């Protein structure tokens, strides 16, 4: 059976069920040295950690755009398919993301953006470093051919 209620009661009940909006804006990303240097970026779970740190920095300083989200996804895809012997696609994906990030660096965000770029460099260089340590052949320079 239908019940008649006042509009004021209906709105009061609906508003009380809604989640409260967050009071404070998200805090500035915090990246310390132990977070950066303690990871082995040749392992995929640490690459995901690094990509999430980069995402955190970009999400805080830049408006959400499909461009940087797409570039991070390309980086993750390339890292998942990279091997110590062949990581050219990973280097290319890192270069695209690095170029995008360099365009966004300014005086206010340079500390965290440079930390994010350091993480990106470590992700890019890890497979080659692992290949060097394992004694695997390195990629040949195409400019000498």
CSV table of N, CA and C in Angstrom, one decimal:
chain,number,residue,atom,x,y,z
A,1,UNK,N,0.8,-1.2,0.0
A,1,UNK,CA,0.0,0.0,0.0
A,1,UNK,C,0.9,1.2,0.0
A,2,UNK,N,0.6,2.2,-0.8
A,2,UNK,CA,1.3,3.4,-0.9
A,2,UNK,C,1.2,4.3,0.4
A,3,UNK,N,2.3,5.0,0.7
A,3,UNK,CA,2.3,5.9,1.9
A,3,UNK,C,2.6,7.3,1.4
A,4,UNK,N,2.0,8.2,2.0
A,4,UNK,CA,2.2,9.6,1.6
A,4,UNK,C,3.2,10.2,2.7
A,5,UNK,N,4.3,10.8,2.2
A,5,UNK,CA,5.2,11.4,3.1
A,5,UNK,C,5.5,12.8,2.5
A,6,UNK,N,6.1,13.6,3.4
A,6,UNK,CA,6.4,15.0,2.9
A,6,UNK,C,7.7,14.9,2.2
A,7,UNK,N,7.9,15.9,1.3
A,7,UNK,CA,9.1,16.0,0.5
A,7,UNK,C,10.3,16.3,1.4
A,8,UNK,N,10.1,17.0,2.5
A,8,UNK,CA,11.2,17.4,3.4
A,8,UNK,C,11.7,16.1,4.1
A,9,UNK,N,10.8,15.2,4.5
A,9,UNK,CA,11.3,13.9,5.1
A,9,UNK,C,12.0,13.1,4.1
A,10,UNK,N,11.5,13.0,2.9
A,10,UNK,CA,12.1,12.2,1.9
A,10,UNK,C,13.6,12.7,1.6
A,11,UNK,N,13.8,14.0,1.4
A,11,UNK,CA,15.1,14.5,1.2
A,11,UNK,C,16.0,14.3,2.4
A,12,UNK,N,15.5,14.5,3.6
A,12,UNK,CA,16.3,14.3,4.8
A,12,UNK,C,16.8,12.9,4.9
A,13,UNK,N,15.9,11.9,4.6
A,13,UNK,CA,16.3,10.5,4.7
A,13,UNK,C,17.3,10.1,3.6
A,14,UNK,N,17.1,10.7,2.4
A,14,UNK,CA,18.0,10.4,1.3
A,14,UNK,C,19.4,11.0,1.5
A,15,UNK,N,19.5,12.2,2.0
A,15,UNK,CA,20.7,12.8,2.3
A,15,UNK,C,21.5,12.1,3.4
A,16,UNK,N,20.8,11.6,4.4
A,16,UNK,CA,21.4,10.9,5.5
A,16,UNK,C,22.0,9.6,5.0
A,17,UNK,N,21.5,9.0,4.0
A,17,UNK,CA,22.1,7.7,3.4
A,17,UNK,C,23.3,7.9,2.6
A,18,UNK,N,23.5,9.1,2.0
A,18,UNK,CA,24.6,9.4,1.1
A,18,UNK,C,25.9,9.4,1.9
A,19,UNK,N,27.0,9.0,1.3
A,19,UNK,CA,28.3,9.0,1.9
A,19,UNK,C,28.7,10.5,2.0
A,20,UNK,N,29.5,10.7,3.1
A,20,UNK,CA,30.0,12.1,3.3
A,20,UNK,C,31.2,12.3,2.3
A,21,UNK,N,31.2,13.5,1.7
A,21,UNK,CA,32.4,13.8,0.9
A,21,UNK,C,33.6,14.0,1.7
A,22,UNK,N,34.8,13.7,1.2
A,22,UNK,CA,36.0,13.9,2.0
A,22,UNK,C,36.2,15.4,2.3
A,23,UNK,N,36.6,15.6,3.6
A,23,UNK,CA,36.8,17.0,4.0
A,23,UNK,C,38.0,17.6,3.5
A,24,UNK,N,39.1,16.9,3.4
A,24,UNK,CA,40.4,17.4,3.0
A,24,UNK,C,40.7,16.9,1.6
A,25,UNK,N,41.4,17.8,0.8
A,25,UNK,CA,41.9,17.4,-0.5
A,25,UNK,C,43.0,16.3,-0.3
A,26,UNK,N,43.3,15.5,-1.3
A,26,UNK,CA,44.3,14.5,-1.1
A,26,UNK,C,45.7,15.2,-0.8
A,27,UNK,N,46.4,14.5,0.0
A,27,UNK,CA,47.7,15.0,0.4
A,27,UNK,C,48.7,14.9,-0.8
A,28,UNK,N,49.7,15.7,-0.7
A,28,UNK,CA,50.8,15.7,-1.7
A,28,UNK,C,51.5,14.4,-1.6
A,29,UNK,N,51.8,13.8,-2.8
A,29,UNK,CA,52.5,12.5,-2.8
A,29,UNK,C,53.8,12.5,-2.1
A,30,UNK,N,54.1,11.5,-1.4
A,30,UNK,CA,55.3,11.4,-0.6
A,30,UNK,C,56.1,10.2,-1.1
A,31,UNK,N,57.3,10.5,-1.6
A,31,UNK,CA,58.2,9.5,-2.2
A,31,UNK,C,59.5,9.6,-1.4
A,32,UNK,N,59.9,8.6,-0.7
A,32,UNK,CA,61.2,8.6,0.0
A,32,UNK,C,62.2,7.7,-0.7
A,33,UNK,N,63.4,7.8,-0.3
A,33,UNK,CA,64.5,7.1,-1.0
A,33,UNK,C,64.3,5.6,-0.8
A,34,UNK,N,63.9,5.2,0.4
A,34,UNK,CA,63.8,3.7,0.6
A,34,UNK,C,62.7,3.1,-0.3
A,35,UNK,N,61.6,3.9,-0.6
A,35,UNK,CA,60.6,3.4,-1.5
A,35,UNK,C,61.2,3.2,-2.9
A,36,UNK,N,62.0,4.1,-3.3
A,36,UNK,CA,62.6,4.0,-4.7
A,36,UNK,C,63.7,3.0,-4.8
A,37,UNK,N,64.7,3.0,-3.9
A,37,UNK,CA,65.9,2.2,-4.1
A,37,UNK,C,65.8,0.8,-3.6
A,38,UNK,N,64.8,0.5,-2.8
A,38,UNK,CA,64.7,-0.9,-2.2
A,38,UNK,C,64.0,-1.9,-3.1
A,39,UNK,N,63.5,-1.4,-4.3
A,39,UNK,CA,62.8,-2.3,-5.2
A,39,UNK,C,63.7,-2.9,-6.3
A,40,UNK,N,63.4,-4.1,-6.7
A,40,UNK,CA,64.0,-4.7,-7.8
A,40,UNK,C,63.1,-4.6,-9.0
A,41,UNK,N,63.3,-3.6,-9.9
A,41,UNK,CA,62.3,-3.3,-10.9
A,41,UNK,C,62.4,-4.2,-12.1
A,42,UNK,N,63.2,-5.3,-12.0
A,42,UNK,CA,63.1,-6.3,-13.0
A,42,UNK,C,61.9,-7.3,-12.7
A,43,UNK,N,61.3,-7.2,-11.5
A,43,UNK,CA,60.2,-8.0,-11.1
A,43,UNK,C,58.9,-7.2,-11.4
A,44,UNK,N,57.9,-7.9,-11.9
A,44,UNK,CA,56.7,-7.2,-12.3
A,44,UNK,C,56.0,-6.5,-11.2
A,45,UNK,N,55.9,-7.1,-10.0
A,45,UNK,CA,55.2,-6.5,-8.9
A,45,UNK,C,55.8,-5.2,-8.5
A,46,UNK,N,57.1,-5.1,-8.6
A,46,UNK,CA,57.8,-3.8,-8.3
A,46,UNK,C,57.6,-2.8,-9.4
A,47,UNK,N,57.5,-3.2,-10.6
A,47,UNK,CA,57.1,-2.3,-11.7
A,47,UNK,C,55.7,-1.8,-11.5
A,48,UNK,N,54.8,-2.6,-11.1
A,48,UNK,CA,53.5,-2.1,-10.8
A,48,UNK,C,53.5,-1.1,-9.7
A,49,UNK,N,54.3,-1.3,-8.6
A,49,UNK,CA,54.4,-0.4,-7.5
A,49,UNK,C,55.0,1.0,-8.1
A,50,UNK,N,56.0,0.9,-8.9
A,50,UNK,CA,56.5,2.1,-9.5
A,50,UNK,C,55.5,2.8,-10.4
A,51,UNK,N,54.8,2.1,-11.2
A,51,UNK,CA,53.8,2.7,-12.0
A,51,UNK,C,52.7,3.4,-11.2
A,52,UNK,N,52.3,2.8,-10.1
A,52,UNK,CA,51.3,3.4,-9.2
A,52,UNK,C,51.9,4.6,-8.5
A,53,UNK,N,53.1,4.7,-8.2
A,53,UNK,CA,53.7,5.9,-7.6
A,53,UNK,C,53.7,7.0,-8.7
A,54,UNK,N,54.1,6.6,-9.9
A,54,UNK,CA,54.1,7.6,-11.0
A,54,UNK,C,52.7,8.1,-11.2
A,55,UNK,N,51.7,7.2,-11.2
A,55,UNK,CA,50.3,7.6,-11.3
A,55,UNK,C,49.9,8.6,-10.2
A,56,UNK,N,50.3,8.3,-9.0
A,56,UNK,CA,49.9,9.1,-7.8
A,56,UNK,C,50.5,10.5,-8.0
A,57,UNK,N,51.7,10.7,-8.5
A,57,UNK,CA,52.3,12.0,-8.7
A,57,UNK,C,51.5,12.7,-9.9
A,58,UNK,N,51.3,12.0,-11.0
A,58,UNK,CA,50.6,12.7,-12.1
A,58,UNK,C,49.2,13.0,-11.8
A,59,UNK,N,48.5,12.2,-11.0
A,59,UNK,CA,47.2,12.4,-10.6
A,59,UNK,C,47.1,13.6,-9.7
A,60,UNK,N,48.1,13.9,-8.9
A,60,UNK,CA,48.0,15.0,-8.0
A,60,UNK,C,48.3,16.3,-8.7
A,61,UNK,N,49.3,16.3,-9.6
A,61,UNK,CA,49.8,17.6,-10.2
A,61,UNK,C,49.1,17.9,-11.5
A,62,UNK,N,48.6,16.9,-12.2
A,62,UNK,CA,48.0,17.2,-13.5
A,62,UNK,C,46.5,16.8,-13.4
A,63,UNK,N,45.8,17.4,-14.3
A,63,UNK,CA,44.4,17.0,-14.4
A,63,UNK,C,44.4,15.6,-15.0
A,64,UNK,N,43.3,14.9,-14.7
A,64,UNK,CA,43.2,13.5,-15.3
A,64,UNK,C,43.1,13.7,-16.8
A,65,UNK,N,43.9,13.0,-17.5
A,65,UNK,CA,43.8,13.0,-19.0
A,65,UNK,C,44.0,11.5,-19.4
A,66,UNK,N,43.4,11.2,-20.5
A,66,UNK,CA,43.6,9.9,-21.1
A,66,UNK,C,45.0,9.6,-21.5
A,67,UNK,N,45.8,10.7,-21.8
A,67,UNK,CA,47.1,10.6,-22.4
A,67,UNK,C,48.0,9.9,-21.4
A,68,UNK,N,48.2,10.4,-20.2
A,68,UNK,CA,49.1,9.8,-19.3
A,68,UNK,C,48.7,8.5,-18.7
A,69,UNK,N,47.4,8.3,-18.6
A,69,UNK,CA,46.9,7.0,-18.2
A,69,UNK,C,47.2,5.9,-19.2
A,70,UNK,N,47.0,6.3,-20.5
A,70,UNK,CA,47.4,5.4,-21.6
A,70,UNK,C,48.9,5.1,-21.6
A,71,UNK,N,49.7,6.1,-21.4
A,71,UNK,CA,51.1,5.9,-21.4
A,71,UNK,C,51.6,5.0,-20.2
A,72,UNK,N,50.9,5.1,-19.1
A,72,UNK,CA,51.3,4.2,-18.0
A,72,UNK,C,50.9,2.8,-18.3
A,73,UNK,N,49.7,2.7,-18.9
A,73,UNK,CA,49.3,1.3,-19.3
A,73,UNK,C,50.2,0.7,-20.3
A,74,UNK,N,50.7,1.5,-21.3
A,74,UNK,CA,51.7,1.0,-22.2
A,74,UNK,C,52.9,0.6,-21.5
A,75,UNK,N,53.4,1.3,-20.5
A,75,UNK,CA,54.6,1.0,-19.8
A,75,UNK,C,54.4,-0.3,-19.1
A,76,UNK,N,53.2,-0.5,-18.4
A,76,UNK,CA,53.0,-1.8,-17.8
A,76,UNK,C,52.9,-3.0,-18.7
A,77,UNK,N,52.3,-2.8,-19.9
A,77,UNK,CA,52.2,-3.8,-20.9
A,77,UNK,C,53.6,-4.2,-21.4
A,78,UNK,N,54.4,-3.2,-21.7
A,78,UNK,CA,55.8,-3.4,-22.2
A,78,UNK,C,56.6,-4.1,-21.1
A,79,UNK,N,56.4,-3.7,-19.8
A,79,UNK,CA,57.2,-4.4,-18.7
A,79,UNK,C,56.8,-5.8,-18.6
A,80,UNK,N,55.5,-6.1,-18.8
A,80,UNK,CA,55.0,-7.5,-18.6
A,80,UNK,C,55.6,-8.4,-19.7
A,81,UNK,N,55.9,-7.8,-20.9
A,81,UNK,CA,56.4,-8.6,-22.0
A,81,UNK,C,57.9,-8.5,-22.2
A,82,UNK,N,58.5,-7.7,-21.4
A,82,UNK,CA,60.0,-7.5,-21.5
A,82,UNK,C,60.7,-8.7,-21.0
A,83,UNK,N,61.8,-9.0,-21.6
A,83,UNK,CA,62.8,-10.1,-21.1
A,83,UNK,C,64.1,-9.4,-21.0
A,84,UNK,N,65.0,-10.0,-20.2
A,84,UNK,CA,66.3,-9.4,-20.1
A,84,UNK,C,67.1,-9.3,-21.4
A,85,UNK,N,66.8,-10.1,-22.3
A,85,UNK,CA,67.5,-10.1,-23.6
A,85,UNK,C,66.8,-9.0,-24.6
A,86,UNK,N,65.5,-8.8,-24.4
A,86,UNK,CA,64.8,-7.9,-25.4
A,86,UNK,C,63.9,-7.0,-24.6
A,87,UNK,N,64.3,-5.8,-24.4
A,87,UNK,CA,63.4,-4.8,-23.7
A,87,UNK,C,63.3,-3.5,-24.5
A,88,UNK,N,63.4,-3.5,-25.8
A,88,UNK,CA,63.3,-2.3,-26.6
A,88,UNK,C,61.9,-1.7,-26.5
A,89,UNK,N,60.8,-2.5,-26.4
A,89,UNK,CA,59.5,-1.9,-26.3
A,89,UNK,C,59.3,-1.2,-25.0
A,90,UNK,N,59.9,-1.7,-23.9
A,90,UNK,CA,59.9,-1.1,-22.6
A,90,UNK,C,60.6,0.3,-22.7
A,91,UNK,N,61.8,0.3,-23.3
A,91,UNK,CA,62.5,1.6,-23.5
A,91,UNK,C,61.7,2.6,-24.2
A,92,UNK,N,61.0,2.2,-25.2
A,92,UNK,CA,60.2,3.1,-26.0
A,92,UNK,C,59.0,3.6,-25.2
A,93,UNK,N,58.3,2.7,-24.5
A,93,UNK,CA,57.2,3.2,-23.7
A,93,UNK,C,57.6,4.1,-22.6
A,94,UNK,N,58.8,3.9,-22.0
A,94,UNK,CA,59.3,4.8,-20.9
A,94,UNK,C,59.7,6.1,-21.5
A,95,UNK,N,60.3,6.1,-22.7
A,95,UNK,CA,60.6,7.4,-23.4
A,95,UNK,C,59.4,8.2,-23.6
A,96,UNK,N,58.3,7.6,-24.1
A,96,UNK,CA,57.1,8.4,-24.3
A,96,UNK,C,56.5,9.0,-23.1
A,97,UNK,N,56.5,8.2,-22.0
A,97,UNK,CA,56.0,8.7,-20.7
A,97,UNK,C,57.0,9.8,-20.2
A,98,UNK,N,58.3,9.6,-20.3
A,98,UNK,CA,59.2,10.6,-19.8
A,98,UNK,C,59.0,11.9,-20.5
A,99,UNK,N,58.9,11.9,-21.9
A,99,UNK,CA,58.7,13.1,-22.6
A,99,UNK,C,57.4,13.9,-22.2
A,100,UNK,N,56.3,13.1,-21.9
A,100,UNK,CA,55.1,13.7,-21.4
A,100,UNK,C,55.3,14.4,-20.0
A,101,UNK,N,56.0,13.7,-19.2
A,101,UNK,CA,56.3,14.2,-17.8
A,101,UNK,C,57.2,15.4,-17.8
A,102,UNK,N,58.2,15.4,-18.7
A,102,UNK,CA,59.1,16.6,-18.8
A,102,UNK,C,58.3,17.8,-19.2
A,103,UNK,N,57.3,17.7,-20.0
A,103,UNK,CA,56.6,18.9,-20.4
A,103,UNK,C,55.7,19.4,-19.3
A,104,UNK,N,55.5,18.6,-18.3
A,104,UNK,CA,54.6,19.0,-17.2
A,104,UNK,C,55.4,19.5,-15.9
A,105,UNK,N,56.7,19.5,-16.0
A,105,UNK,CA,57.5,19.9,-14.8
A,105,UNK,C,57.5,21.4,-14.7
A,106,UNK,N,57.3,21.9,-13.5
A,106,UNK,CA,57.4,23.3,-13.2
A,106,UNK,C,58.0,23.5,-11.8
A,107,UNK,N,58.1,24.7,-11.4
A,107,UNK,CA,58.8,25.0,-10.1
A,107,UNK,C,58.1,24.3,-8.9
A,108,UNK,N,56.8,24.3,-9.0
A,108,UNK,CA,56.0,23.8,-7.8
A,108,UNK,C,56.1,22.2,-7.7
A,109,UNK,N,56.2,21.5,-8.8
A,109,UNK,CA,56.1,20.1,-8.7
A,109,UNK,C,57.4,19.3,-9.1
A,110,UNK,N,58.5,20.0,-9.2
A,110,UNK,CA,59.7,19.4,-9.8
A,110,UNK,C,60.3,18.3,-8.9
A,111,UNK,N,60.2,18.5,-7.6
A,111,UNK,CA,60.8,17.5,-6.7
A,111,UNK,C,60.1,16.1,-6.9
A,112,UNK,N,58.8,16.1,-6.8
A,112,UNK,CA,58.1,14.8,-7.0
A,112,UNK,C,58.1,14.3,-8.4
A,113,UNK,N,58.0,15.2,-9.4
A,113,UNK,CA,58.1,14.8,-10.8
A,113,UNK,C,59.4,14.2,-11.1
A,114,UNK,N,60.5,14.7,-10.6
A,114,UNK,CA,61.8,14.1,-10.8
A,114,UNK,C,62.0,12.8,-10.1
A,115,UNK,N,61.4,12.7,-8.9
A,115,UNK,CA,61.4,11.4,-8.2
A,115,UNK,C,60.6,10.3,-9.1
A,116,UNK,N,59.5,10.7,-9.7
A,116,UNK,CA,58.7,9.8,-10.5
A,116,UNK,C,59.5,9.5,-11.8
A,117,UNK,N,60.3,10.4,-12.3
A,117,UNK,CA,61.1,10.1,-13.5
A,117,UNK,C,62.3,9.2,-13.1
A,118,UNK,N,62.8,9.3,-11.9
A,118,UNK,CA,63.8,8.4,-11.4
A,118,UNK,C,63.2,7.0,-11.4
A,119,UNK,N,62.0,6.8,-10.8
A,119,UNK,CA,61.4,5.5,-10.8
A,119,UNK,C,61.2,5.0,-12.2
A,120,UNK,N,60.8,5.9,-13.1
A,120,UNK,CA,60.6,5.5,-14.5
A,120,UNK,C,62.0,5.0,-15.1
A,121,UNK,N,63.1,5.7,-14.8
A,121,UNK,CA,64.4,5.3,-15.3
A,121,UNK,C,64.8,4.0,-14.8
A,122,UNK,N,64.5,3.7,-13.5
A,122,UNK,CA,64.9,2.4,-12.9
A,122,UNK,C,64.1,1.3,-13.5
A,123,UNK,N,62.8,1.6,-13.8
A,123,UNK,CA,62.0,0.5,-14.5
A,123,UNK,C,62.5,0.2,-15.9
A,124,UNK,N,62.9,1.3,-16.6
A,124,UNK,CA,63.5,1.1,-17.9
A,124,UNK,C,64.8,0.4,-18.0
A,125,UNK,N,65.7,0.7,-17.0
A,125,UNK,CA,67.0,0.1,-17.1
A,125,UNK,C,67.1,-1.2,-16.4
A,126,UNK,N,66.2,-1.6,-15.6
A,126,UNK,CA,66.3,-2.9,-14.8
A,126,UNK,C,66.5,-4.1,-15.7
A,127,UNK,N,65.7,-4.4,-16.8
A,127,UNK,CA,66.0,-5.6,-17.5
A,127,UNK,C,67.4,-5.6,-18.1
A,128,UNK,N,67.9,-4.5,-18.6
A,128,UNK,CA,69.3,-4.5,-19.2
A,128,UNK,C,70.3,-4.7,-18.1
A,129,UNK,N,70.1,-4.2,-16.9
A,129,UNK,CA,71.0,-4.4,-15.8
A,129,UNK,C,71.0,-5.9,-15.4
A,130,UNK,N,69.8,-6.4,-15.4
A,130,UNK,CA,69.7,-7.9,-15.0
A,130,UNK,C,70.4,-8.7,-16.1
A,131,UNK,N,70.3,-8.4,-17.3
A,131,UNK,CA,71.0,-9.1,-18.4
A,131,UNK,C,72.5,-9.0,-18.2
A,132,UNK,N,73.0,-7.8,-17.9
A,132,UNK,CA,74.4,-7.6,-17.7
A,132,UNK,C,74.9,-8.4,-16.5
A,133,UNK,N,74.2,-8.5,-15.4
A,133,UNK,CA,74.6,-9.2,-14.3
A,133,UNK,C,74.6,-10.7,-14.6
A,134,UNK,N,73.6,-11.2,-15.3
A,134,UNK,CA,73.5,-12.6,-15.7
A,134,UNK,C,74.4,-13.0,-16.8
A,135,UNK,N,75.1,-12.0,-17.5
A,135,UNK,CA,76.0,-12.3,-18.5
A,135,UNK,C,75.3,-12.6,-19.9
A,136,UNK,N,74.1,-12.1,-20.0
A,136,UNK,CA,73.4,-12.3,-21.3
A,136,UNK,C,73.8,-11.2,-22.3
A,137,UNK,N,73.7,-11.5,-23.6
A,137,UNK,CA,74.1,-10.5,-24.6
A,137,UNK,C,73.2,-9.3,-24.5
A,138,UNK,N,73.8,-8.1,-24.7
A,138,UNK,CA,73.0,-6.9,-24.7
A,138,UNK,C,72.5,-6.6,-26.1
A,139,UNK,N,71.5,-5.6,-26.1
A,139,UNK,CA,71.0,-5.2,-27.4
A,139,UNK,C,72.0,-4.6,-28.2
A,140,UNK,N,72.0,-4.8,-29.5
A,140,UNK,CA,73.0,-4.2,-30.4
A,140,UNK,C,72.5,-2.8,-30.7
A,141,UNK,N,73.4,-1.9,-30.9
A,141,UNK,CA,73.1,-0.5,-31.2
A,141,UNK,C,72.8,-0.5,-32.7
A,142,UNK,N,71.6,0.0,-33.1
A,142,UNK,CA,71.1,0.0,-34.5
A,142,UNK,C,71.8,1.1,-35.3
A,143,UNK,N,72.4,2.1,-34.6
A,143,UNK,CA,73.0,3.2,-35.4
A,143,UNK,C,74.4,2.7,-36.0
A,144,UNK,N,75.0,1.7,-35.5
A,144,UNK,CA,76.2,1.2,-36.0
A,144,UNK,C,76.1,0.3,-37.2
A,145,UNK,N,74.8,-0.1,-37.5
A,145,UNK,CA,74.6,-1.1,-38.6
A,145,UNK,C,74.5,-0.3,-39.9
